[in-house]
mmCIF file of C-alpha atoms in Angstrom:
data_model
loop_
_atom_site.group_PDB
_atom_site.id
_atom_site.type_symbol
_atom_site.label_atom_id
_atom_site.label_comp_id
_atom_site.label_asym_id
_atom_site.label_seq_id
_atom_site.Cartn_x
_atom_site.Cartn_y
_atom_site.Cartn_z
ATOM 1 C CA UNK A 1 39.359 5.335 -28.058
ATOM 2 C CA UNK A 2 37.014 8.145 -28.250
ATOM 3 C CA UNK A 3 34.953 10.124 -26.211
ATOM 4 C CA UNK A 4 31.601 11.135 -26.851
ATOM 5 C CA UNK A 5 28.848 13.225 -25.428
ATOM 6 C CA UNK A 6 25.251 11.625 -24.591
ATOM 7 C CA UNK A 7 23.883 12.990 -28.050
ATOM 8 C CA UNK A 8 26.481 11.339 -29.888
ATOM 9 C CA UNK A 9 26.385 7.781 -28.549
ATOM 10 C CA UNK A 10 23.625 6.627 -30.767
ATOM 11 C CA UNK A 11 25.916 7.259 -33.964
ATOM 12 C CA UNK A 12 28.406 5.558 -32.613
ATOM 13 C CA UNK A 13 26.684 2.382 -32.307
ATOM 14 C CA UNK A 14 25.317 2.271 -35.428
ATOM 15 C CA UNK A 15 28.571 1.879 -36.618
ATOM 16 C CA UNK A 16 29.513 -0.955 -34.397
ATOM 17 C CA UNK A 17 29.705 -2.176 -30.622
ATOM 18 C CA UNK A 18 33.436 -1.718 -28.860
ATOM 19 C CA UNK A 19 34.317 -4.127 -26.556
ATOM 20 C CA UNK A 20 34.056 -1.530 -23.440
ATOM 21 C CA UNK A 21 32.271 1.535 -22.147
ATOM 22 C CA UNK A 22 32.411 4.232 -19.308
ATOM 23 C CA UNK A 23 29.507 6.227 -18.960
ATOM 24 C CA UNK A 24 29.796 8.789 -15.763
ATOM 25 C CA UNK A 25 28.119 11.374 -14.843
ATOM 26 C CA UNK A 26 26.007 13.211 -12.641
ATOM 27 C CA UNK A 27 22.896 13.959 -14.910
ATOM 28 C CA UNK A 28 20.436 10.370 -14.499
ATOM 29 C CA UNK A 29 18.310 10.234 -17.385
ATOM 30 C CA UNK A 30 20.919 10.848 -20.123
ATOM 31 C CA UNK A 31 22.991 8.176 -18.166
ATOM 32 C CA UNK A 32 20.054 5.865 -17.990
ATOM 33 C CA UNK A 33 19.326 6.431 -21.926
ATOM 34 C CA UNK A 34 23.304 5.812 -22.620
ATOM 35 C CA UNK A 35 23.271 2.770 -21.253
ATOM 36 C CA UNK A 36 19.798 1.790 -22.431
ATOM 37 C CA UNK A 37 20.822 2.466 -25.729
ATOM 38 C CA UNK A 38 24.016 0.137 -25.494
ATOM 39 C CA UNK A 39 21.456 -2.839 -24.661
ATOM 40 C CA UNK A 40 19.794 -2.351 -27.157
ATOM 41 C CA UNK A 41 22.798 -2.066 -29.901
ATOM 42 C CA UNK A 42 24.465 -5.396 -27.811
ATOM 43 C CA UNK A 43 20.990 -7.245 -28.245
ATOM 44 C CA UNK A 44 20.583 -6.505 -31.793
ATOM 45 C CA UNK A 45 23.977 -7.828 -32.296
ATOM 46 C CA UNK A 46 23.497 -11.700 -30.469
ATOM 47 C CA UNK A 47 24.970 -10.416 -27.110
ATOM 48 C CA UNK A 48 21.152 -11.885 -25.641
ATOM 49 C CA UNK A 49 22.650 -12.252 -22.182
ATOM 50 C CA UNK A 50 23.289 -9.150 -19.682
ATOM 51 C CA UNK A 51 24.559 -9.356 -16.128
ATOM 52 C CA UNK A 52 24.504 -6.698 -14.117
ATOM 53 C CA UNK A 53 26.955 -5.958 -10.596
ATOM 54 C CA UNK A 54 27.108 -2.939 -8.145
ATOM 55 C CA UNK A 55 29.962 -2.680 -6.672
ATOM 56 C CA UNK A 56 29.780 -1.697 -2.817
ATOM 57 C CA UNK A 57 31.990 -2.898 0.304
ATOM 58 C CA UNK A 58 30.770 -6.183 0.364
ATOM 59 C CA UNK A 59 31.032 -6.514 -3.612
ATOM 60 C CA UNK A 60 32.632 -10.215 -4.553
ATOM 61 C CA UNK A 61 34.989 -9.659 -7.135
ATOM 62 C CA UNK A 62 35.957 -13.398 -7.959
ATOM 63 C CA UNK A 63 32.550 -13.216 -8.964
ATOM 64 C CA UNK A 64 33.005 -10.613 -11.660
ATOM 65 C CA UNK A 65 36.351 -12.434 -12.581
ATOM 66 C CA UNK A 66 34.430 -15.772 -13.159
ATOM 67 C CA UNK A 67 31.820 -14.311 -15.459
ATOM 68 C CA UNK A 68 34.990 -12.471 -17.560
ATOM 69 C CA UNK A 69 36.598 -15.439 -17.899
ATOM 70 C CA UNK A 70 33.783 -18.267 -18.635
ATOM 71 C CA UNK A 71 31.627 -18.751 -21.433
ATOM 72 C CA UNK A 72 28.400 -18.628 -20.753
ATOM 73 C CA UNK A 73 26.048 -21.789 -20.521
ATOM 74 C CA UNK A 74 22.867 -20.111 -22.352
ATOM 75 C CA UNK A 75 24.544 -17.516 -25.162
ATOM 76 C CA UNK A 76 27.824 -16.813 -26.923
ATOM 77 C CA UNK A 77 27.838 -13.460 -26.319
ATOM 78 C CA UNK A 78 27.018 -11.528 -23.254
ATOM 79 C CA UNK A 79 26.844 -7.737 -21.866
ATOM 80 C CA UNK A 80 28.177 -7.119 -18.298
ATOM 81 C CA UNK A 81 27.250 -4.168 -15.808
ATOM 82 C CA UNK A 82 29.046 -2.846 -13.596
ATOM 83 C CA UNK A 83 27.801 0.163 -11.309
ATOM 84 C CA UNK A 84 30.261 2.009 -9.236
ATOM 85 C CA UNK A 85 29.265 3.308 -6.257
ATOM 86 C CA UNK A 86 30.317 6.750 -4.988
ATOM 87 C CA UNK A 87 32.922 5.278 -2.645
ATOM 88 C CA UNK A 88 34.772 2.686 -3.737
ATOM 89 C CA UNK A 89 36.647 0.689 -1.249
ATOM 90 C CA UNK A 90 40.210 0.499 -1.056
ATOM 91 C CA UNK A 91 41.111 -2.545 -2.953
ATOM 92 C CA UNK A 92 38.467 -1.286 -5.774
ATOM 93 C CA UNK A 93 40.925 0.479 -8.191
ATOM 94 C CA UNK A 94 43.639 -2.505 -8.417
ATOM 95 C CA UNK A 95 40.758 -5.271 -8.853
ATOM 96 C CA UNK A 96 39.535 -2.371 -12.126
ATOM 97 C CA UNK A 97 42.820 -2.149 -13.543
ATOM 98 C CA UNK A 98 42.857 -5.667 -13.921
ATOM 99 C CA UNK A 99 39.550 -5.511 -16.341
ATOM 100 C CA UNK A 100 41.572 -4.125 -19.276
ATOM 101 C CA UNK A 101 42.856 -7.307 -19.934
ATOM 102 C CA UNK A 102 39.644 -9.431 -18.999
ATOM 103 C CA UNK A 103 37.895 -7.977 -21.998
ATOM 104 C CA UNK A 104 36.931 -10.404 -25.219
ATOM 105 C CA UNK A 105 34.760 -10.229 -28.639
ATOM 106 C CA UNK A 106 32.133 -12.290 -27.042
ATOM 107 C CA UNK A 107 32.106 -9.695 -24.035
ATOM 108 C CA UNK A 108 31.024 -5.930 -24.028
ATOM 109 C CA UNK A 109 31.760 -4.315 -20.757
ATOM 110 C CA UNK A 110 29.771 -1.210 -19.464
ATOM 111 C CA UNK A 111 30.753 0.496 -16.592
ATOM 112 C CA UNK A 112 28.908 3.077 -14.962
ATOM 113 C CA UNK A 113 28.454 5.122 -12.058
ATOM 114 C CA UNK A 114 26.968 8.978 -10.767
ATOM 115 C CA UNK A 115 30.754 10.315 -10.242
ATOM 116 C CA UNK A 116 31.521 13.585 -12.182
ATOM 117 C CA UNK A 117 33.254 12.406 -15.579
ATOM 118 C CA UNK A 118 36.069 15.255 -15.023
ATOM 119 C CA UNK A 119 37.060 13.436 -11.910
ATOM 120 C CA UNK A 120 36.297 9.873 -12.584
ATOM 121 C CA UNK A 121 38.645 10.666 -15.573
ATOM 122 C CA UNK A 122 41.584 11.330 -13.831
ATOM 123 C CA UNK A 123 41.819 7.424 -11.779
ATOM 124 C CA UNK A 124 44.406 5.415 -12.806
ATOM 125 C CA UNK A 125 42.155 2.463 -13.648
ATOM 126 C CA UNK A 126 40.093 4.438 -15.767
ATOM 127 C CA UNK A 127 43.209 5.786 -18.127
ATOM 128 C CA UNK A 128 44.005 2.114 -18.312
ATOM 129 C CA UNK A 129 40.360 1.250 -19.633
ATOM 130 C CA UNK A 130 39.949 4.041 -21.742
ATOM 131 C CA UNK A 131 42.512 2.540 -24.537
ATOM 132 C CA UNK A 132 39.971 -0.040 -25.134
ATOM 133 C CA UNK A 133 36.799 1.883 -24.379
ATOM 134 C CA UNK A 134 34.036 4.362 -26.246
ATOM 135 C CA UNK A 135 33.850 6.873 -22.875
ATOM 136 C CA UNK A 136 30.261 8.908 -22.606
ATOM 137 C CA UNK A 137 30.295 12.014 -20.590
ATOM 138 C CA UNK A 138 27.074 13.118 -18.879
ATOM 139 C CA UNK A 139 27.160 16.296 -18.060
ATOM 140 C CA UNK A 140 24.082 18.657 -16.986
ATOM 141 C CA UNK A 141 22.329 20.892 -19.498
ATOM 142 C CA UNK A 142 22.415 24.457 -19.541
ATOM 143 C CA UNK A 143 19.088 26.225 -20.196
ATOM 144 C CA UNK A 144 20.133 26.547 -23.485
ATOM 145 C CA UNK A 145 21.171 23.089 -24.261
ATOM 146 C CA UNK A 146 17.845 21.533 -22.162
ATOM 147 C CA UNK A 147 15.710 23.793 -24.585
ATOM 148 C CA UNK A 148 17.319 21.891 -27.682
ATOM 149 C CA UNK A 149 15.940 18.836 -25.861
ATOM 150 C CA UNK A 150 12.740 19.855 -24.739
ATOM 151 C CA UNK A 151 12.307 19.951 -28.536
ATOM 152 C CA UNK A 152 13.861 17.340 -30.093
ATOM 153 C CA UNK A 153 12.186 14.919 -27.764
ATOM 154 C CA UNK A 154 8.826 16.703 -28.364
ATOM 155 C CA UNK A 155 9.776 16.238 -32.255
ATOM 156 C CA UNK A 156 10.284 12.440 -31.160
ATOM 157 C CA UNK A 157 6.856 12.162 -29.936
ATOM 158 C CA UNK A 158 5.303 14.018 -32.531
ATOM 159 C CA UNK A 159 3.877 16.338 -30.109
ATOM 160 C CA UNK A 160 3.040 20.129 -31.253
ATOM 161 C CA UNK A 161 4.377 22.578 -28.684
ATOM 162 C CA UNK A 162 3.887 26.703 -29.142
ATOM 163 C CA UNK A 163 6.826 28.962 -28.012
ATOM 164 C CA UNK A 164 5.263 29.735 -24.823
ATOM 165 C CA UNK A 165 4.785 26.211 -24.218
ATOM 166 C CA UNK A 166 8.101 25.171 -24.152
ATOM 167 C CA UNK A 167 8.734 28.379 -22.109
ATOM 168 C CA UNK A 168 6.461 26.745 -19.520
ATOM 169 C CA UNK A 169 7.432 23.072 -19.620
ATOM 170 C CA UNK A 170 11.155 24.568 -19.083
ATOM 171 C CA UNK A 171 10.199 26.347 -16.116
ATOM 172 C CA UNK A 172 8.241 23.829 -14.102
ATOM 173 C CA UNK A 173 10.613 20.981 -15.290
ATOM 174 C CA UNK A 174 13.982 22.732 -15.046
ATOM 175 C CA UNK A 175 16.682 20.291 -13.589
ATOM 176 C CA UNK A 176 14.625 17.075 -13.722
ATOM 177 C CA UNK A 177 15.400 15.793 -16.699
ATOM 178 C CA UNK A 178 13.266 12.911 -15.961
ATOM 179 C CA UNK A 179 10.185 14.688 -15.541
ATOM 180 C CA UNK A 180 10.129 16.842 -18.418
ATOM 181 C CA UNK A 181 10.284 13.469 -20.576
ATOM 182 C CA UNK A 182 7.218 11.996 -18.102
ATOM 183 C CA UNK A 183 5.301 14.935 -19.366
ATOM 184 C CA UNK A 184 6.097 14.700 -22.871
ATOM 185 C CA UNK A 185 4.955 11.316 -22.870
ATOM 186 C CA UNK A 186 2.530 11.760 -21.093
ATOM 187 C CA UNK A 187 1.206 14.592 -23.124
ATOM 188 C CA UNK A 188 1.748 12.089 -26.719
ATOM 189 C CA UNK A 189 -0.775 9.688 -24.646
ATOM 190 C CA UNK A 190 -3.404 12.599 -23.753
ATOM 191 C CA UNK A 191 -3.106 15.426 -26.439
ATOM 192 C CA UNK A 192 -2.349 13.534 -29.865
ATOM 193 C CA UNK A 193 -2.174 15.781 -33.190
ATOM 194 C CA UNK A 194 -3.145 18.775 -30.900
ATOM 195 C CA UNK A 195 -1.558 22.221 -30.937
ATOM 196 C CA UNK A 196 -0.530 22.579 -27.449
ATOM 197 C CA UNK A 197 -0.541 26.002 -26.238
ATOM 198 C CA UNK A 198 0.953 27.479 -22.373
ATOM 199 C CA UNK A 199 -2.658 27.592 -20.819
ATOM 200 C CA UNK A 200 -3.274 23.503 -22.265
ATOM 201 C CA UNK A 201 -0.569 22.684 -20.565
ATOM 202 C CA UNK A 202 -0.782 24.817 -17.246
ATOM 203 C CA UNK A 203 -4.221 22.585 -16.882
ATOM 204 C CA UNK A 204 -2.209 18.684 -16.383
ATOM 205 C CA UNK A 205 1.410 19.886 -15.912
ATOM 206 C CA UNK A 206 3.004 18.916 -12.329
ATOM 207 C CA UNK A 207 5.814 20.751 -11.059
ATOM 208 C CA UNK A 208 8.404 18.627 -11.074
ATOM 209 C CA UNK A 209 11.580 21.319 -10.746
ATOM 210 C CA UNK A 210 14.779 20.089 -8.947
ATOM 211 C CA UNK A 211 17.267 22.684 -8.273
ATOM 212 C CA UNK A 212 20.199 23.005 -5.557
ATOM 213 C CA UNK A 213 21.355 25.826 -3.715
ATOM 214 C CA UNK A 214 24.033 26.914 -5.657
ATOM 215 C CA UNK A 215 21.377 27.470 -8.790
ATOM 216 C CA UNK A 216 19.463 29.600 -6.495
ATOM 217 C CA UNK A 217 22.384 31.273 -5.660
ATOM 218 C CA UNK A 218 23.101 31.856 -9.709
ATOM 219 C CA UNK A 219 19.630 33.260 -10.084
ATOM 220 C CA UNK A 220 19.820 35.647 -7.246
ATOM 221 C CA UNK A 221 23.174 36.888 -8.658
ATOM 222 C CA UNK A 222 21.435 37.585 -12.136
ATOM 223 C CA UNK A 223 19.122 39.126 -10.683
ATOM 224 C CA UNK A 224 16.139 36.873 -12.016
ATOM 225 C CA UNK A 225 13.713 37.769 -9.410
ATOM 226 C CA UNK A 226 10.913 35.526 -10.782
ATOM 227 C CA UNK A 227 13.251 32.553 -11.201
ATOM 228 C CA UNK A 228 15.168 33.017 -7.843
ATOM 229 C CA UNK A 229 11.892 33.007 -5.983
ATOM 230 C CA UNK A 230 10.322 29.745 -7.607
ATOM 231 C CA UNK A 231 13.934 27.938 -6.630
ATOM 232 C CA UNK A 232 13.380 28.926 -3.292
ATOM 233 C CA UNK A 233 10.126 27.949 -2.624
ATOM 234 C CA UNK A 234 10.737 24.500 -5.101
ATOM 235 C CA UNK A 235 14.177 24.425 -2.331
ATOM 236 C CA UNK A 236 11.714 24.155 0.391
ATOM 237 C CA UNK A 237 9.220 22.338 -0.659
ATOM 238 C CA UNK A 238 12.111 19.421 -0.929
ATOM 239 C CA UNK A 239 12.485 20.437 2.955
ATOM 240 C CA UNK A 240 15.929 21.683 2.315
ATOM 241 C CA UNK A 241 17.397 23.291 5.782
ATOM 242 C CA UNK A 242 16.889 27.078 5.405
ATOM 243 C CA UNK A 243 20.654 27.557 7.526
ATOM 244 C CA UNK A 244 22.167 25.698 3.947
ATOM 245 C CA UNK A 245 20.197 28.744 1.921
ATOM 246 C CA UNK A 246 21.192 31.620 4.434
ATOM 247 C CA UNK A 247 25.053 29.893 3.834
ATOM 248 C CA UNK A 248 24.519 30.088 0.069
ATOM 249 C CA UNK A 249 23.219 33.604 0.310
ATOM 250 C CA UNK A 250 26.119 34.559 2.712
ATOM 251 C CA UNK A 251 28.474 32.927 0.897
ATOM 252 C CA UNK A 252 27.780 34.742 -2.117
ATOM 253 C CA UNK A 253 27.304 38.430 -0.458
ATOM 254 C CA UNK A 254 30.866 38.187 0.986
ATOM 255 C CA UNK A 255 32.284 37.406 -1.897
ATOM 256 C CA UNK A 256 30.272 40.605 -3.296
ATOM 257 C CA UNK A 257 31.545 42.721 -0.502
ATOM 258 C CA UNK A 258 35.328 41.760 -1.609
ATOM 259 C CA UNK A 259 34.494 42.254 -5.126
ATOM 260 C CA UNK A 260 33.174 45.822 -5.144
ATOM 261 C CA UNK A 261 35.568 46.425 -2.166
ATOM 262 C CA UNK A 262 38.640 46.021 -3.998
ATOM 263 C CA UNK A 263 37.531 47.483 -7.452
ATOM 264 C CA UNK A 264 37.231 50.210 -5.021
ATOM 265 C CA UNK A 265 40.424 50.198 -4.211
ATOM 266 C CA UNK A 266 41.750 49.701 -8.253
ATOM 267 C CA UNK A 267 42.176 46.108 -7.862
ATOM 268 C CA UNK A 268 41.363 44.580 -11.483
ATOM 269 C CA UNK A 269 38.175 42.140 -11.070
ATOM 270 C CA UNK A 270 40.109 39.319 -13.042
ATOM 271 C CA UNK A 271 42.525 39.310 -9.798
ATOM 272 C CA UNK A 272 40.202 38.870 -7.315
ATOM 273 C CA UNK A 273 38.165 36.468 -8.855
ATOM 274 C CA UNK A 274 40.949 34.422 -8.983
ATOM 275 C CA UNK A 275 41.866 34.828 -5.265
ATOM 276 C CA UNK A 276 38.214 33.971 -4.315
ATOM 277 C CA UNK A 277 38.367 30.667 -6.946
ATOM 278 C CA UNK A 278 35.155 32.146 -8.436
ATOM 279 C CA UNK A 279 34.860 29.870 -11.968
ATOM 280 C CA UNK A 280 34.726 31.726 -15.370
ATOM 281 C CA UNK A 281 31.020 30.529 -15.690
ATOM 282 C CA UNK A 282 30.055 32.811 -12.748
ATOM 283 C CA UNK A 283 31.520 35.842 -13.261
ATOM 284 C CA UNK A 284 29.510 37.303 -15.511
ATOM 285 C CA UNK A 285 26.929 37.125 -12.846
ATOM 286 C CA UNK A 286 28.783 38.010 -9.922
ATOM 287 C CA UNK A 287 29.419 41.158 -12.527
ATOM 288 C CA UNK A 288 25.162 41.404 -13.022
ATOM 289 C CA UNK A 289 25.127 41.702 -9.028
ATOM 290 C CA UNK A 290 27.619 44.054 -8.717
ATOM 291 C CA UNK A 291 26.295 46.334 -11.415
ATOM 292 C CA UNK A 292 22.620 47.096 -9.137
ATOM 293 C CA UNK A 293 24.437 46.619 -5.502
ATOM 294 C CA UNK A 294 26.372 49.066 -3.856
ATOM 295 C CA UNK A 295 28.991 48.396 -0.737
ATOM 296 C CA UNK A 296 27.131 50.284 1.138
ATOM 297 C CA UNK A 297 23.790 48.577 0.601
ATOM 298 C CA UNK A 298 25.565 45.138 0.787
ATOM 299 C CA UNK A 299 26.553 45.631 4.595
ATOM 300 C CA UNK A 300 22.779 46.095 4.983
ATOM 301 C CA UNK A 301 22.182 43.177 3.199
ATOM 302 C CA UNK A 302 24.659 41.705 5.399
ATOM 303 C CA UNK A 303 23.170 43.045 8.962
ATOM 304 C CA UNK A 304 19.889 41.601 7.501
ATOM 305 C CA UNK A 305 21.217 37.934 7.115
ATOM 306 C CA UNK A 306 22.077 38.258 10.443
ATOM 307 C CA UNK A 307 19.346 39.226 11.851
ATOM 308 C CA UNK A 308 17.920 36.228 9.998
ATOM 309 C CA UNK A 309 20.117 33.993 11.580
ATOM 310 C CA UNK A 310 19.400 35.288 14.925
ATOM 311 C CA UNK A 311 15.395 35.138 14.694
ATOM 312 C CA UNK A 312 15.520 32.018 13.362
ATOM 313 C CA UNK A 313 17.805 30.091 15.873
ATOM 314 C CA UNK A 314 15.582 31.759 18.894
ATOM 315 C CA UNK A 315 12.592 30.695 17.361
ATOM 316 C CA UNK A 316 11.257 34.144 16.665
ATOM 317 C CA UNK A 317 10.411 33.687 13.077
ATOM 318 C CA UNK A 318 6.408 33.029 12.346
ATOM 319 C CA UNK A 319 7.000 32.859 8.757
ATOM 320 C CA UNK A 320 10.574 31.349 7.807
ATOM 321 C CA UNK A 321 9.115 31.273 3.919
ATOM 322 C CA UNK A 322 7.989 35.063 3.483
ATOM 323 C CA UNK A 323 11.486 36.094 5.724
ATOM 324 C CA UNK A 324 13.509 33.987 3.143
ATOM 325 C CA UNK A 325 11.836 35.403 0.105
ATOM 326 C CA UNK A 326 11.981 39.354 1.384
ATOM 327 C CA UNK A 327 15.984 38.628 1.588
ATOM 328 C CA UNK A 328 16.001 36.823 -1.747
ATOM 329 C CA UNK A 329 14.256 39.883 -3.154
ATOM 330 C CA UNK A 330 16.879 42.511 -1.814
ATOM 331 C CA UNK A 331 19.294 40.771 -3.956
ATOM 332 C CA UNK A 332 17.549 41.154 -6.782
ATOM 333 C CA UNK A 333 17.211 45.126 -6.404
ATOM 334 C CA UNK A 334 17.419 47.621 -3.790
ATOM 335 C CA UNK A 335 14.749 48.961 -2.054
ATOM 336 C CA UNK A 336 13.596 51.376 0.409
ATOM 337 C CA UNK A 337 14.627 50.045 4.105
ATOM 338 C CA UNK A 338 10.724 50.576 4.955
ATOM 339 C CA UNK A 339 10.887 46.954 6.337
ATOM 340 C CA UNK A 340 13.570 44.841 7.764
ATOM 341 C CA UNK A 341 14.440 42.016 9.778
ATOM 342 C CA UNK A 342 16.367 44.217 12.005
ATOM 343 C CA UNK A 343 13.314 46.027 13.129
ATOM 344 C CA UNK A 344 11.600 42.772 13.576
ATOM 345 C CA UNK A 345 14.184 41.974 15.935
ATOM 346 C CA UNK A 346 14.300 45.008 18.133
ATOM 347 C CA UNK A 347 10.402 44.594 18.383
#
């Protein structure tokens, strides 16, 4: 059957419930809303009972089995849950298989869990499924994309946001789905029929930003100085190791180092992207880096990691935050060596 994206799910159910749905993905409140929105449809249509499972290592499948094959006592019609945990155990994917022919009209069958759709895709028991089933794939937004829904859910709410507004609810809320939609219901209960300008909403709004390292690693690359530095101090505020950030930013410099190395040496970019596995979506900022950083100046930036890595384990660093940012910001440009972590260490 088809497959649909979050923002297509609710025209699909207007035009009728199928008897079985996959919704996976790694983004939570789209999920949440996907499957929120199929309760709704399946109680608007008489399915007034809904059981919910999780299935874990000690999940009972007769259990499961019972409820596909019984009628219930108290409704005709009923909607069953199941949530898949991230590691299923062994005897998980023949028990599955056998749900494809479990399903009936009086049934609709929703199963969900937080594994990537692209790889949850691929199991044998969900090809089997998918004959019968509507799939939904979550997938994070782009800053393009979560713009789009900063204002359509703001349009929802009838909630009047400038341009600079947005600008600033997309900053403080980026990755965290969850909390942007918080605030914009929490602003429909506070600021009703009111124009609601960047400095209105600097005065309430929490900072509720959730990034990883590998999205402060894409801001460093494009050399978004502002943005790379509020990821890094959001990064460890949530108390995130800073040896995961100085492998991010090491990661990332060596791969640097091989890139301007072998254009160096006449080697097409397109080549060695592909021998490092570097995805199409990052190359045009691996390209941004390479543009303002030199080889020369990325063996500094290298010796300067290093001697990061080296005051830190001895226990030499007062101030881990201001060392991490002064390496962030010799990513973003180069700058005099006035000041380095190597003369730190010889101190």
């Amino acid at each position: 059957m088809q497959k649909l994206y979050a923002n297509q799910l609710a025209a699909q159910l207007q035009q009728g419930l199928a008897a079985c749905y996959l919704v996976f993905g790694e983004e939570p409140l789209q999920k949440l809303e996907a499957i929120d929105a199929i309760r709704h449809a399946a109680k608007a249509q008489g399915f007034d009972e809904r059981l919910s499972f999780t299935v874990d290592n000690q999940f009972d499948w007769s259990q499961l089995h019972n409820e596909l094959g019984a009628m219930s006592l108290f409704a005709d019609k009923r909607l069953i849950e199941l949530e898949l945990s991230q590691k299923l155990p062994p005897t998980a994917s023949d028990q599955l298989k056998q749900l494809a022919g479990a399903l009936s009209p009086d049934i609709v069958l929703v199963l969900h869990g937080q594994r990537s759709f692209a790889e949850v895709s691929k199991l044998a028991w969900f090809k089997q499924l998918q004959q019968q089933a509507i799939q939904v794939a979550i997938y994070p937004l782009d800053d393009r994309q979560a713009r789009q829904w900063l204002q359509q859910r703001a349009r929802q709410l009838n909630l009047q946001l400038t341009a600079d507004a947005f600008n600033l609810l997309q900053h403080h809320s980026a990755g965290n789905l969850l909390a942007a939609r918080q605030e914009l219901e929490k602003l429909a209960l506070t600021h009703p029929e009111q124009l609601i300008d960047a400095n209105v909403l600097a005065d309430f709004l929490a900072d509720h930003s959730s990034f990883t390292v590998f999205q402060l690693g894409d801001a460093i690359l494009a050399g978004e100085g502002q943005q790379a530095l509020h990821r890094l101090h959001r990064l460890l505020q949530q108390d995130l190791e800073p040896a995961i950030i100085i492998w991010q930013l090491q990661r990332d410099l060596q791969q640097l180092q091989q890139l301007q190395h072998n254009q160096q040496q006449g080697i097409a970019l397109s080549q060695t992207y592909k021998q490092l596995a570097i995805w199409p979506k990052r190359q045009p900022l691996y390209q941004q880096a390479l543009q303002r950083l030199s080889l020369s100046y990325l063996n500094y930036l290298l010796q300067e990691l290093a001697a990061f890595d080296r005051l830190y384990k001895a226990g030499k660093l007062v101030d881990i935050t201001t060392a991490l940012g002064h390496l962030v910001c010799l990513f973003i440009r180069p700058v005099p060596r006035t000041y380095s972590l190597q003369q730190h260490g010889d101190e």
